[in-house]
PDB file of C-alpha atoms in Angstrom:
ATOM      1  CA  MET J  18      -0.229   0.184   0.072  1.00 45.00           C
ATOM      2  CA  ASN J  19       1.450   3.311  -0.648  1.00 50.00           C
ATOM      3  CA  THR J  20      -0.308   5.352   1.737  1.00 57.00           C
ATOM      4  CA  ALA J  21      -1.844   5.438   5.052  1.00 58.00           C
ATOM      5  CA  HIS J  22      -5.206   6.133   3.884  1.00 58.00           C
ATOM      6  CA  GLU J  23      -4.949   3.548   1.536  1.00 61.00           C
ATOM      7  CA  ALA J  24      -4.354   1.425   4.205  1.00 60.00           C
ATOM      8  CA  SER J  25      -7.021   2.666   6.669  1.00 77.00           C
ATOM      9  CA  THR J  26      -9.640   2.180   4.013  1.00 90.00           C
ATOM     10  CA  ALA J  27      -8.243  -1.472   2.182  1.00 93.00           C
ATOM     11  CA  VAL J  28     -10.808  -2.940   4.215  1.00 95.00           C
ATOM     12  CA  LEU J  29     -14.173  -1.275   5.257  1.00 94.00           C
ATOM     13  CA  HIS J  30     -16.807  -2.526   7.648  1.00 92.00           C
ATOM     14  CA  GLU J  31     -20.178  -1.359   8.052  1.00 95.00           C
ATOM     15  CA  ARG J  32     -22.577  -3.008  10.943  1.00 95.00           C
ATOM     16  CA  ARG J  33     -26.244  -2.904  10.530  1.00 96.00           C
ATOM     17  CA  GLY J  34     -28.180  -4.663  13.185  1.00 95.00           C
ATOM     18  CA  GLY J  35     -26.721  -7.938  13.836  1.00 96.00           C
ATOM     19  CA  VAL J  36     -24.958  -8.063  10.172  1.00 97.00           C
ATOM     20  CA  LEU J  37     -21.225  -6.766   9.749  1.00 96.00           C
ATOM     21  CA  THR J  38     -20.550  -6.240   6.088  1.00 96.00           C
ATOM     22  CA  ILE J  39     -16.751  -6.459   5.545  1.00 95.00           C
ATOM     23  CA  THR J  40     -15.595  -5.238   2.281  1.00 95.00           C
ATOM     24  CA  LEU J  41     -12.441  -5.495   0.522  1.00 94.00           C
ATOM     25  CA  ASN J  42     -11.673  -2.044  -0.834  1.00 94.00           C
ATOM     26  CA  ARG J  43      -8.819  -2.425  -3.077  1.00 92.00           C
ATOM     27  CA  PRO J  44     -10.470  -2.826  -6.445  1.00 91.00           C
ATOM     28  CA  ALA J  45      -7.301  -1.384  -8.836  1.00 90.00           C
ATOM     29  CA  GLN J  46      -5.531  -4.728  -7.368  1.00 88.00           C
ATOM     30  CA  LYS J  47      -8.519  -6.749  -7.705  1.00 89.00           C
ATOM     31  CA  ASN J  48      -8.952  -6.660  -3.752  1.00 90.00           C
ATOM     32  CA  ALA J  49      -5.734  -9.039  -3.515  1.00 89.00           C
ATOM     33  CA  VAL J  50      -4.969  -9.683   0.342  1.00 89.00           C
ATOM     34  CA  ASP J  51      -1.505  -8.487   1.346  1.00 89.00           C
ATOM     35  CA  HIS J  52      -0.251  -8.380   4.634  1.00 91.00           C
ATOM     36  CA  GLU J  53      -2.099  -5.321   5.939  1.00 91.00           C
ATOM     37  CA  VAL J  54      -5.769  -6.569   4.413  1.00 91.00           C
ATOM     38  CA  ALA J  55      -4.750 -10.085   6.142  1.00 92.00           C
ATOM     39  CA  ALA J  56      -4.365  -8.095   9.377  1.00 94.00           C
ATOM     40  CA  ARG J  57      -7.686  -5.935   8.829  1.00 94.00           C
ATOM     41  CA  LEU J  58      -9.735  -8.859   7.566  1.00 93.00           C
ATOM     42  CA  ALA J  59      -8.514 -10.533  10.980  1.00 95.00           C
ATOM     43  CA  SER J  60      -9.321  -7.743  13.077  1.00 94.00           C
ATOM     44  CA  ALA J  61     -12.805  -7.385  11.521  1.00 93.00           C
ATOM     45  CA  SER J  62     -13.233 -11.000  12.279  1.00 93.00           C
ATOM     46  CA  ASP J  63     -12.398 -10.389  15.993  1.00 95.00           C
ATOM     47  CA  GLN J  64     -14.893  -7.656  16.186  1.00 93.00           C
ATOM     48  CA  LEU J  65     -17.734 -10.020  14.927  1.00 93.00           C
ATOM     49  CA  ASP J  66     -16.579 -13.099  17.621  1.00 94.00           C
ATOM     50  CA  ALA J  67     -16.584 -10.393  20.259  1.00 96.00           C
ATOM     51  CA  ASP J  68     -19.812  -8.586  19.841  1.00 96.00           C
ATOM     52  CA  PRO J  69     -22.684 -11.207  21.104  1.00 96.00           C
ATOM     53  CA  GLU J  70     -25.100  -8.560  19.020  1.00 96.00           C
ATOM     54  CA  LEU J  71     -23.540  -9.383  15.937  1.00 95.00           C
ATOM     55  CA  SER J  72     -24.626 -12.591  14.520  1.00 94.00           C
ATOM     56  CA  VAL J  73     -23.537 -12.795  10.770  1.00 96.00           C
ATOM     57  CA  GLY J  74     -20.665 -11.516   8.873  1.00 95.00           C
ATOM     58  CA  VAL J  75     -20.761 -10.963   4.793  1.00 95.00           C
ATOM     59  CA  LEU J  76     -17.204 -10.416   3.329  1.00 94.00           C
ATOM     60  CA  THR J  77     -17.496  -8.972  -0.458  1.00 93.00           C
ATOM     61  CA  GLY J  78     -15.200  -7.009  -2.801  1.00 93.00           C
ATOM     62  CA  ALA J  79     -15.388  -3.774  -4.000  1.00 94.00           C
ATOM     63  CA  GLY J  80     -15.082  -2.977  -7.853  1.00 91.00           C
ATOM     64  CA  GLY J  81     -16.865  -5.795  -8.824  1.00 86.00           C
ATOM     65  CA  VAL J  82     -14.098  -8.139  -8.023  1.00 82.00           C
ATOM     66  CA  PHE J  83     -13.852 -10.235  -5.103  1.00 81.00           C
ATOM     67  CA  ASN J  84     -10.582 -11.098  -4.738  1.00 76.00           C
ATOM     68  CA  ARG J  85      -7.298 -12.519  -6.908  1.00 68.00           C
ATOM     69  CA  LEU J  86      -4.898 -14.092  -4.634  1.00 65.00           C
ATOM     70  CA  PRO J  87      -1.977 -13.628  -4.375  1.00 62.00           C
ATOM     71  CA  PRO J  88      -0.920  -9.903  -5.254  1.00 59.00           C
ATOM     72  CA  GLN J  89       0.421  -9.472  -8.396  1.00 60.00           C
ATOM     73  CA  PRO J  90       3.405  -7.267  -9.393  1.00 64.00           C
ATOM     74  CA  ALA J  91       2.427  -3.540 -10.297  1.00 59.00           C
ATOM     75  CA  SER J  92       3.257  -4.023 -13.755  1.00 55.00           C
ATOM     76  CA  ASP J  93       0.572  -6.864 -13.820  1.00 50.00           C
ATOM     77  CA  SER J  94      -2.290  -4.974 -12.595  1.00 48.00           C
ATOM     78  CA  GLN J  95      -1.870  -2.703 -15.827  1.00 49.00           C
ATOM     79  CA  GLU J  96      -2.697  -5.471 -18.097  1.00 47.00           C
ATOM     80  CA  GLN J  97      -6.509  -5.962 -18.662  1.00 44.00           C
TER      81      GLN J  97
END
């Protein structure tokens, strides 16, 4: 990740009632999971486990892409 802002928005979470929606928010990288994203996913999962009012977790991806594993070099992300 290039900036602190990108790091802080790489994984978004929204709570609605008993549902926690977790969104991978790196569409330019096809929502690839790197170390930072994995840590943020783990934190969101911990939140889901710790809160008895949350009963469902939904994992989704922004930008029409769920996920591409593993992260690819920047030059590969330019190909389409």
